[in-house]
PDB file of C-alpha atoms in Angstrom:
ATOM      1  CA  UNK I   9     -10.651 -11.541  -8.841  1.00  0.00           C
ATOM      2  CA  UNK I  10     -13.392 -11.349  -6.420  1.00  0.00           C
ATOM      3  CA  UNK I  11     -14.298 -13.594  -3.146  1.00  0.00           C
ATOM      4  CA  UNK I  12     -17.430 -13.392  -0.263  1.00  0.00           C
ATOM      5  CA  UNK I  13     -16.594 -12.777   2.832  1.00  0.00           C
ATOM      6  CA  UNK I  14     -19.402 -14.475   3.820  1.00  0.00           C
ATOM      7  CA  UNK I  15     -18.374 -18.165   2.848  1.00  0.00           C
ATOM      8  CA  UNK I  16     -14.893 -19.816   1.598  1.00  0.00           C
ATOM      9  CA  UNK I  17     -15.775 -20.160  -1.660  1.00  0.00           C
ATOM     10  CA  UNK I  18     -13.232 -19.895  -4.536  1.00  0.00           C
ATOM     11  CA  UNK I  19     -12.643 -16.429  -5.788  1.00  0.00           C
ATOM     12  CA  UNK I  20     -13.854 -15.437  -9.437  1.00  0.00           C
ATOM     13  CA  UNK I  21     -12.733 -13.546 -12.092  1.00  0.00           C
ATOM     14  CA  UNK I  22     -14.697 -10.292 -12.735  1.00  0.00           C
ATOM     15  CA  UNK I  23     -12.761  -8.259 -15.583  1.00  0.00           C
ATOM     16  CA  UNK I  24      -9.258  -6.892 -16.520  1.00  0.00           C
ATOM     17  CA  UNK I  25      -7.326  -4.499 -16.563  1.00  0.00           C
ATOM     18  CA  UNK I  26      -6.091  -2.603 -19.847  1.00  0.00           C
ATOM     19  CA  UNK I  27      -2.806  -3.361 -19.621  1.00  0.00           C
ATOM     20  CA  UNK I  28      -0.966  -6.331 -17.266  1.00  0.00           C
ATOM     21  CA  UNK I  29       0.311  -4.555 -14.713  1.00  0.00           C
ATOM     22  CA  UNK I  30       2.419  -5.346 -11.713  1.00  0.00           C
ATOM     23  CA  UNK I  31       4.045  -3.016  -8.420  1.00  0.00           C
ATOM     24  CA  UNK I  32       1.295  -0.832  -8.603  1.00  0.00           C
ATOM     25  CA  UNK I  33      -0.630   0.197  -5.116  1.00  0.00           C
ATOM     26  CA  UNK I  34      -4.856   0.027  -4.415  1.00  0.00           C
ATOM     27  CA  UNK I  35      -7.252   2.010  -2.448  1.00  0.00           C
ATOM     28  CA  UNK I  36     -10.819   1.057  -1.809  1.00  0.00           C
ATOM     29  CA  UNK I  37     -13.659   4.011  -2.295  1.00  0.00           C
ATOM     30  CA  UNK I  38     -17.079   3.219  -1.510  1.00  0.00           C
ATOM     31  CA  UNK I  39     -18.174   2.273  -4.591  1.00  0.00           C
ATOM     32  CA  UNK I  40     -14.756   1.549  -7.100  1.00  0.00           C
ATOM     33  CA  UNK I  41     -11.435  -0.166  -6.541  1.00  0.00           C
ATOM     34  CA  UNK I  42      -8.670   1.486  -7.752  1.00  0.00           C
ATOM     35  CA  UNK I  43      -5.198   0.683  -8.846  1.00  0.00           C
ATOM     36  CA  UNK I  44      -2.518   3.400  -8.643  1.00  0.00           C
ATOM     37  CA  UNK I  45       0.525   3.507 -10.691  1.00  0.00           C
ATOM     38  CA  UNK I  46       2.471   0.459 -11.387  1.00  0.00           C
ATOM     39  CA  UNK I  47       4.801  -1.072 -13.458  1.00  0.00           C
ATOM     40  CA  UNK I  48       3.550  -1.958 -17.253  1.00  0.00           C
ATOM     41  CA  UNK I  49       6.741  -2.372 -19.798  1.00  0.00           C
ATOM     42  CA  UNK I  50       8.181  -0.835 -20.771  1.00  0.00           C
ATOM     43  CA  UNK I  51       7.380   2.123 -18.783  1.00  0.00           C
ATOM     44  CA  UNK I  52       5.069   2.598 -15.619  1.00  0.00           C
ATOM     45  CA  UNK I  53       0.958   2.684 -15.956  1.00  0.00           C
ATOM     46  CA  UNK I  54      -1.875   5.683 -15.045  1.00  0.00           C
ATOM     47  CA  UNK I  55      -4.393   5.111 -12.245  1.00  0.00           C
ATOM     48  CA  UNK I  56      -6.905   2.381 -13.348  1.00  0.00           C
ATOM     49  CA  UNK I  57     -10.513   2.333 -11.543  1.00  0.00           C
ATOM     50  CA  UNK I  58     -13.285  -0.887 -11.283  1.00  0.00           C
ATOM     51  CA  UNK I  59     -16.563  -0.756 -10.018  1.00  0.00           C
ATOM     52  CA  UNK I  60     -17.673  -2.876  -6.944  1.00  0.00           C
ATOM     53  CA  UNK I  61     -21.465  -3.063  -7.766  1.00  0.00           C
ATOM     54  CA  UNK I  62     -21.647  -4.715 -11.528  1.00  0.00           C
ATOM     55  CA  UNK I  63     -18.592  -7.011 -13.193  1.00  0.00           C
ATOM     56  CA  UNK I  64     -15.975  -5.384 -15.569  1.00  0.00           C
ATOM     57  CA  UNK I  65     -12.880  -4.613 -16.734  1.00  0.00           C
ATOM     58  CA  UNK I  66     -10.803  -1.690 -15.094  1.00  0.00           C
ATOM     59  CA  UNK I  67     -10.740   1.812 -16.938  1.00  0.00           C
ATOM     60  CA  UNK I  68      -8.053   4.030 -17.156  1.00  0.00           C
ATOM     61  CA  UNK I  69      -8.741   7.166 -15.831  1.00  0.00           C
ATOM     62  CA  UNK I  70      -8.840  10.150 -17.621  1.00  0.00           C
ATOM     63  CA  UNK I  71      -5.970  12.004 -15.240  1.00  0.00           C
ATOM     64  CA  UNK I  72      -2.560  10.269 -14.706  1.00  0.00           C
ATOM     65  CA  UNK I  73      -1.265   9.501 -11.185  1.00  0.00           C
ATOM     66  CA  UNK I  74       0.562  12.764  -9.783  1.00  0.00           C
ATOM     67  CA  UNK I  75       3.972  11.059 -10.460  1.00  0.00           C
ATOM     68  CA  UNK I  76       4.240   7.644 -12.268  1.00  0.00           C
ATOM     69  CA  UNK I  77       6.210   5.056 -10.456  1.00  0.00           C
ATOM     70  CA  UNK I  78       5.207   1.832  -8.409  1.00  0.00           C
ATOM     71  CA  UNK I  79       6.358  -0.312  -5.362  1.00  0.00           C
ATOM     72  CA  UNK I  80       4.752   2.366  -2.969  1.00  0.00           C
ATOM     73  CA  UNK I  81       2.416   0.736  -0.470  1.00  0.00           C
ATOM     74  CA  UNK I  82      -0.926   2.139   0.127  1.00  0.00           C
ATOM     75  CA  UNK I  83      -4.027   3.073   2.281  1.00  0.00           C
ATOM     76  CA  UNK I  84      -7.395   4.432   2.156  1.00  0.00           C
ATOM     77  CA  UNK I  85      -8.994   7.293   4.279  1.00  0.00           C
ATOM     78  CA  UNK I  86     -13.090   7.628   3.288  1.00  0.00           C
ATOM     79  CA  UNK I  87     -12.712   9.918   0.582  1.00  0.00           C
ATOM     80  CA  UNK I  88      -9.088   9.793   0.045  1.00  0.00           C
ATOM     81  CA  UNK I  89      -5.942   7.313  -1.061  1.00  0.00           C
ATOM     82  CA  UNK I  90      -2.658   7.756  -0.245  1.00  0.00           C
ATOM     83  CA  UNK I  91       0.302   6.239  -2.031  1.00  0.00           C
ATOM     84  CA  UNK I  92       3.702   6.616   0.517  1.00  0.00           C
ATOM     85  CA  UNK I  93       6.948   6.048  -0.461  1.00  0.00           C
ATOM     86  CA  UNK I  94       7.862   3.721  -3.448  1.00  0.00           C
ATOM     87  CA  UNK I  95      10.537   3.957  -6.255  1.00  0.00           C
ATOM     88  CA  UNK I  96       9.798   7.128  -8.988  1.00  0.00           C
ATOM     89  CA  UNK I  97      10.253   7.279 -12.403  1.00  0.00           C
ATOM     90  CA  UNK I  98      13.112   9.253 -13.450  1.00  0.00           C
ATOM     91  CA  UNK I  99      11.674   9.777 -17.043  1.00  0.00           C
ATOM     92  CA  UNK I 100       8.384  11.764 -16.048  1.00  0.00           C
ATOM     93  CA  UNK I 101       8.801  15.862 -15.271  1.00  0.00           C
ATOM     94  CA  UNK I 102       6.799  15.510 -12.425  1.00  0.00           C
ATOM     95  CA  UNK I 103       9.008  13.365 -10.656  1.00  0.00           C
ATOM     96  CA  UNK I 104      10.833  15.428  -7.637  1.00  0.00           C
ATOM     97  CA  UNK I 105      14.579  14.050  -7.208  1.00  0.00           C
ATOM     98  CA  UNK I 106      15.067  10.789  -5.910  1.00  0.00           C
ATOM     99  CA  UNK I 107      16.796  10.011  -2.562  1.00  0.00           C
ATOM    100  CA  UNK I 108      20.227   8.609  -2.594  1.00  0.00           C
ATOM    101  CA  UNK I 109      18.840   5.073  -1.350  1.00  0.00           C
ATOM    102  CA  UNK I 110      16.929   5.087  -4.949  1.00  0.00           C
ATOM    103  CA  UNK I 111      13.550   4.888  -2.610  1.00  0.00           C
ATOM    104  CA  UNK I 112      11.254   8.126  -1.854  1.00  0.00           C
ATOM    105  CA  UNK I 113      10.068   9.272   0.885  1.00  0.00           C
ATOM    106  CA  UNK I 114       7.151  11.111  -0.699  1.00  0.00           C
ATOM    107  CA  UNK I 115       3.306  10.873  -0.121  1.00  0.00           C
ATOM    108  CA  UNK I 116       1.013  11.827  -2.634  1.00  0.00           C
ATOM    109  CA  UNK I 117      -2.879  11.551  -2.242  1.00  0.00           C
ATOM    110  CA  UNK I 118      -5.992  10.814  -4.892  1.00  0.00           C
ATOM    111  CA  UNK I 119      -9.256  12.148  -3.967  1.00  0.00           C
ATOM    112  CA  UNK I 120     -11.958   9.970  -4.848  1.00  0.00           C
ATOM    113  CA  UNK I 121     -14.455  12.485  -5.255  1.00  0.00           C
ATOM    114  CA  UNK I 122     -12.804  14.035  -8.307  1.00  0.00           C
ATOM    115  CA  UNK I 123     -10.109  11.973  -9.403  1.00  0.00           C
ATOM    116  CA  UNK I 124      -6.902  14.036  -8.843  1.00  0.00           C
ATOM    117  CA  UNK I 125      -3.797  13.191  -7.375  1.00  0.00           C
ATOM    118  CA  UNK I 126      -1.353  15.484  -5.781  1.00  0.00           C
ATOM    119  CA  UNK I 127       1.149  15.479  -3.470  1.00  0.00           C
ATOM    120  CA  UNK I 128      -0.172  15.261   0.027  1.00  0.00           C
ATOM    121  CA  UNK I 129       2.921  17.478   2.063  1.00  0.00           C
ATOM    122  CA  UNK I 130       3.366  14.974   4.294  1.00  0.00           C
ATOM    123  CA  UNK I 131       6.260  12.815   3.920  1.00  0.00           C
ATOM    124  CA  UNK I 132       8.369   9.659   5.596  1.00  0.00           C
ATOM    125  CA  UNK I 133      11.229  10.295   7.731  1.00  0.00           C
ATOM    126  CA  UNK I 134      13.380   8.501   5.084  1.00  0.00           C
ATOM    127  CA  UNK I 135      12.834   7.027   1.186  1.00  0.00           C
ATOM    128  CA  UNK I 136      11.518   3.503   1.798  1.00  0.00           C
ATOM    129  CA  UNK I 137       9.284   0.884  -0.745  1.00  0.00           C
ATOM    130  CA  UNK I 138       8.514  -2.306  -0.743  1.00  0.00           C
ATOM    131  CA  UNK I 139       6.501  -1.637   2.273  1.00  0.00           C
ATOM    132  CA  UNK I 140       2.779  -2.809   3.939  1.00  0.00           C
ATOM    133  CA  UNK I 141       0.344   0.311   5.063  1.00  0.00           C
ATOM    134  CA  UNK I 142      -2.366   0.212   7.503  1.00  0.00           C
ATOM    135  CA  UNK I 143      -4.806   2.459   8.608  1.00  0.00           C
ATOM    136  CA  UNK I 144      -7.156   3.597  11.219  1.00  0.00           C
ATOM    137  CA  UNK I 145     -10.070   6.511  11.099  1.00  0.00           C
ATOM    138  CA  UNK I 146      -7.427   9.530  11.263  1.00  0.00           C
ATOM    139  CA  UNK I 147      -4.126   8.246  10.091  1.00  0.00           C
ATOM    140  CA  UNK I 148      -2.217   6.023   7.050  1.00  0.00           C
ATOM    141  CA  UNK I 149       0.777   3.918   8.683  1.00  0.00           C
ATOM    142  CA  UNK I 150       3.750   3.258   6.866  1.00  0.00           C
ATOM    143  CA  UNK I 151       5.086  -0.541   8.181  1.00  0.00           C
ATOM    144  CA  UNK I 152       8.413  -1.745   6.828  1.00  0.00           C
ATOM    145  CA  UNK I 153      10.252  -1.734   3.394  1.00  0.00           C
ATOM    146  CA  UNK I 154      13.199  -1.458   1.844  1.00  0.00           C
ATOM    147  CA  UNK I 155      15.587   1.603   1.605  1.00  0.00           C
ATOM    148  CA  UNK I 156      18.916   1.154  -0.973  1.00  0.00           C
ATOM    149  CA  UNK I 157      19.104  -0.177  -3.927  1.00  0.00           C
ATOM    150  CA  UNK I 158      22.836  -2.259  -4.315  1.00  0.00           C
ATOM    151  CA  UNK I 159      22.710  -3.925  -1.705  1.00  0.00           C
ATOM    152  CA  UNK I 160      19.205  -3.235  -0.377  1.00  0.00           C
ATOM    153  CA  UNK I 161      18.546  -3.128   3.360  1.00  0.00           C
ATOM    154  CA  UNK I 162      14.792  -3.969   4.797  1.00  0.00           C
ATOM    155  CA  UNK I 163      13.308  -2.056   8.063  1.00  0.00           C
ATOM    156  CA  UNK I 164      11.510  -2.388  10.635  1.00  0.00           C
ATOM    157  CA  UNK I 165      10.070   0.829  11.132  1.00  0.00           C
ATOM    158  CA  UNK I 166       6.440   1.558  12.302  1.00  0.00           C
ATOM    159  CA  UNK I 167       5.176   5.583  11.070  1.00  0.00           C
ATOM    160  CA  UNK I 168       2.051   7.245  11.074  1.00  0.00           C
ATOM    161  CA  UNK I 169       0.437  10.217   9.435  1.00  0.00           C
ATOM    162  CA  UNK I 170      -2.369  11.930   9.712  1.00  0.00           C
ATOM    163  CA  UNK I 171      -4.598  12.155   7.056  1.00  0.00           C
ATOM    164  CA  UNK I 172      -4.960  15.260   7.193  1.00  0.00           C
ATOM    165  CA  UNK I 173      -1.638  16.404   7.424  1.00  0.00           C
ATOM    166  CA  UNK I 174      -0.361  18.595   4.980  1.00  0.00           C
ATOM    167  CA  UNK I 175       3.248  19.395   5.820  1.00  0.00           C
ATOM    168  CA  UNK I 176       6.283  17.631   8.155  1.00  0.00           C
ATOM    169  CA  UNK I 177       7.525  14.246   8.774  1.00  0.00           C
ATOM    170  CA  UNK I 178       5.448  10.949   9.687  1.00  0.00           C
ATOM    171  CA  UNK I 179       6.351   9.617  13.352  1.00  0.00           C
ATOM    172  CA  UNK I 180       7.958   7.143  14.040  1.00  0.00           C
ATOM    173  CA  UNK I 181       5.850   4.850  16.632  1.00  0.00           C
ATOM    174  CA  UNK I 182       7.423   1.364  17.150  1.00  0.00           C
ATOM    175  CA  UNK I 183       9.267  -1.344  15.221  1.00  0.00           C
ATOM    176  CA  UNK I 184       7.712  -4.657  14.378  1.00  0.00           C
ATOM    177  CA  UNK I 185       9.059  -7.503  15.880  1.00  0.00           C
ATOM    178  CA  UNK I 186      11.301  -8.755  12.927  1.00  0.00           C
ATOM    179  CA  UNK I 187      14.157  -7.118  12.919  1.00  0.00           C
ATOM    180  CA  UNK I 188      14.342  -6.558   9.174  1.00  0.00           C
ATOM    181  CA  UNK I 189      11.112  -7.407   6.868  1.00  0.00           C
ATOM    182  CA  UNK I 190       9.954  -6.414   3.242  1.00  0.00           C
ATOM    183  CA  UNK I 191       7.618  -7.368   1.098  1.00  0.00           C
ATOM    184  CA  UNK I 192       4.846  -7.802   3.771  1.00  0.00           C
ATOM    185  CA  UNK I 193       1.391  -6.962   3.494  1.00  0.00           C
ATOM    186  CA  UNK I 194      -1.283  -4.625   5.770  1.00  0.00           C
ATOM    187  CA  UNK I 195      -4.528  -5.492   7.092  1.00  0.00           C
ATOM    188  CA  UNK I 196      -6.580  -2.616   9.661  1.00  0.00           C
ATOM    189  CA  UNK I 197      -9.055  -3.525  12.201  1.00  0.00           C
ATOM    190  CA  UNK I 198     -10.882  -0.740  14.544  1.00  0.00           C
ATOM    191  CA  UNK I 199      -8.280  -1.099  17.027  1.00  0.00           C
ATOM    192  CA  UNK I 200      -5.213  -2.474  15.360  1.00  0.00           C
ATOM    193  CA  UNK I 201      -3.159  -2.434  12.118  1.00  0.00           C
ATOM    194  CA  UNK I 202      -1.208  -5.707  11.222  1.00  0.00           C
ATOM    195  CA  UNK I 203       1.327  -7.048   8.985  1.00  0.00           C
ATOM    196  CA  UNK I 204       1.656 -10.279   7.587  1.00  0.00           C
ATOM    197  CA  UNK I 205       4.696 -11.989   5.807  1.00  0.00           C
ATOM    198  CA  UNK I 206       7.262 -11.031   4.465  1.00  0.00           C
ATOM    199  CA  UNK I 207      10.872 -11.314   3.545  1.00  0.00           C
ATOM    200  CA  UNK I 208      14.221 -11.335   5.957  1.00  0.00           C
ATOM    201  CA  UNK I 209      15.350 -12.330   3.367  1.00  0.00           C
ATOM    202  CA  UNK I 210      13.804 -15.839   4.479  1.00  0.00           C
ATOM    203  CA  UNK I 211      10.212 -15.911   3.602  1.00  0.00           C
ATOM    204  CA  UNK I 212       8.108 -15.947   6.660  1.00  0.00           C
ATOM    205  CA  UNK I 213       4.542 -16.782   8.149  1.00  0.00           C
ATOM    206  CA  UNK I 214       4.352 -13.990  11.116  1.00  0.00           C
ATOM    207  CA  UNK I 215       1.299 -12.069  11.350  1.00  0.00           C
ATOM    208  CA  UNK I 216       1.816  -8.998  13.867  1.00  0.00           C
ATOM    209  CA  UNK I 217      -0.009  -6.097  15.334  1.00  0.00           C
ATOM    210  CA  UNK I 218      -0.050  -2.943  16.628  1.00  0.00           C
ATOM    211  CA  UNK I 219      -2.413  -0.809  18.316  1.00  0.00           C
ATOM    212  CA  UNK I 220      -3.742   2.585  17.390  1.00  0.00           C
ATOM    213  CA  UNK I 221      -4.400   4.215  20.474  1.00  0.00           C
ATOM    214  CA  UNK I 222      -1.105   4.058  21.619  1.00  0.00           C
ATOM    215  CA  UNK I 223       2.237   4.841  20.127  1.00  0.00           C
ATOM    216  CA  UNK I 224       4.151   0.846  20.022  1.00  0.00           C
ATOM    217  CA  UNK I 225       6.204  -1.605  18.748  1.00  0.00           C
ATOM    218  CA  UNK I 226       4.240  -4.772  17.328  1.00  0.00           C
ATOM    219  CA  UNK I 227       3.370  -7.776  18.849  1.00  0.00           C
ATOM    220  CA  UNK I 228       3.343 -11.067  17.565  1.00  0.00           C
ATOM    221  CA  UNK I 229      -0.447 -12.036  16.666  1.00  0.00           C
ATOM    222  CA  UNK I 230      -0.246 -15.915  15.363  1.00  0.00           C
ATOM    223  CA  UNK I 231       0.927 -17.206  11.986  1.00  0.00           C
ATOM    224  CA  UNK I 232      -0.244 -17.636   8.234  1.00  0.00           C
ATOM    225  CA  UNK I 233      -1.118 -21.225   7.045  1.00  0.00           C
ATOM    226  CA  UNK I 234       1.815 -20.942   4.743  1.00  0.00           C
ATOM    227  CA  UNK I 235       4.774 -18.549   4.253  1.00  0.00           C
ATOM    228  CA  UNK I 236       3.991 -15.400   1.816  1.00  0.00           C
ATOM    229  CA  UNK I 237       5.839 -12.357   0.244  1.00  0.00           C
ATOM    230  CA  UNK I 238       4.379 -10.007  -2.101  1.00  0.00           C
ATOM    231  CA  UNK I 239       0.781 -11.049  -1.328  1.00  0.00           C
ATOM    232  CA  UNK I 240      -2.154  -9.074  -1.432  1.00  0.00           C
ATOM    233  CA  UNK I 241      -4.151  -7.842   1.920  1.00  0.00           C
ATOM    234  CA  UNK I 242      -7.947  -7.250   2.096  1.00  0.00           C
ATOM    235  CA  UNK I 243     -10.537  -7.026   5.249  1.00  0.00           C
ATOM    236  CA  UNK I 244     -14.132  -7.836   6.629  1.00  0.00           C
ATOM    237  CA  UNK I 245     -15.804  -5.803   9.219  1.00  0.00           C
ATOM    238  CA  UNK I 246     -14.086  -8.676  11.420  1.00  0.00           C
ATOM    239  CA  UNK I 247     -11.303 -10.464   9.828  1.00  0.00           C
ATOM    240  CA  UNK I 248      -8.181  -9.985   7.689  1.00  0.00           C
ATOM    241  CA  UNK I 249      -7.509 -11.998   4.365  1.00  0.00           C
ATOM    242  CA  UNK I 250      -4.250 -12.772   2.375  1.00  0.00           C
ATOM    243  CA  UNK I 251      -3.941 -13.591  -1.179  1.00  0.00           C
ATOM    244  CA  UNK I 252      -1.594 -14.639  -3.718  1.00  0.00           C
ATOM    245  CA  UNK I 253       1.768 -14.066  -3.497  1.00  0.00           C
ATOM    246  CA  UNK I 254       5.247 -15.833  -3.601  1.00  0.00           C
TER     247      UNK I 254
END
């Protein structure tokens, strides 16, 4: 689906994809969307790519993701996506071992320019999914998640890389203000990254922020309309937008 950010007019549908697929993560290039990975049963689904100037269905590119899986949360640099943490699948050779918490702390990148994924060197300071990503002109933030998998615990934990980065750990540079939340969802200004939603487990409306010039926990930055987990995040030159979810 599609909607203007110019009015509030319904959204409309513009295509499919080739195969229904949820858990997967997106990036935005200039000219395509693009859905990485995901689950499609029974087994996990390649990279599929739509473009934003005519209506269509999605196509499934040509090269696989680096590493099938899903759950990871995403963000877009100008000519690059990143996909950061999420849960592997064992099944595909690629796959480097999974962490003991059944979540990976991995980062791979897909380069818009020629449509190759790989791992990006750069990875969390622990295996997390289930998370929201932000991002501003140098660096893809990691907010939240899960780690675990029987019984799962949710974080708090803010971390940034920078895009460029090629080896070490993310830092860690705040918490958000929920103690423990999962299942929320990124939006990026100029200035700030936010995250909306979420589960602790209770299903919440919080929408908070944190700044990118400075290293720091989140503040609290108003509320949704209505309570959301597992929703989709999107943004103007000027405002953030929700969608979906449970």
């Amino acid at each position: 689906n599609k909607y203007s950010f110019a009015n509030s007019n319904p959204a409309t549908d513009v295509g499919n994809l080739p195969v229904a697929t949820y858990g997967g993560g997106g990036f935005s290039s200039s000219t395509h969307g693009i859905l990485s990975g995901g689950r499609a049963p029974p087994g996990f689904q390649q990279n599929n790519k739509w473009s934003f100037s005519s209506d269509g269905n999605a196509t499934i590119l040509s090269i696989s993701p680096f590493e099938y899986g899903g759950y990871w949360h995403s963000v877009s640099s100008p000519d690059t996506g990143f996909d950061i943490g999420g849960s592997r699948n064992l099944a595909d050779p690629t796959t480097p071992p999974i962490s003991p918490s059944g979540r990976n702390s991995r980062i791979t990148k897909f380069v818009f320019a020629s449509e190759v994924s790989s791992n990006a060197g750069v990875a969390l300071t622990s295996g997390r999914a289930f998370g929201s990503g932000a991002a501003s002109a140098t660096h893809g933030y990691s907010v939240g998640g899960s780690t675990g998998t029987g019984p799962v615990v949710s974080t708090n934990i803010i971390e940034k890389f920078a895009f460029t980065a090629t080896s070490g750990t993310a830092t860690d540079v705040g918490d958000l203000t929920t103690p423990t939340l999962d299942g929320n969802k990124g939006n990026s200004s100029s200035e700030k990254g936010y995250s909306t939603g979420g589960g602790t487990p209770t299903i919440v409306n919080t929408i908070q922020s944190f700044p990118f010039a400075s290293d720091s926990s989140s503040t609290d930055g108003g509320d949704l309309v209505a309570a959301a987990r597992d929703h989709s995040g999107s943004n103007s030159t000027t405002k953030g937008y929700v969608s979906g979810g449970i």
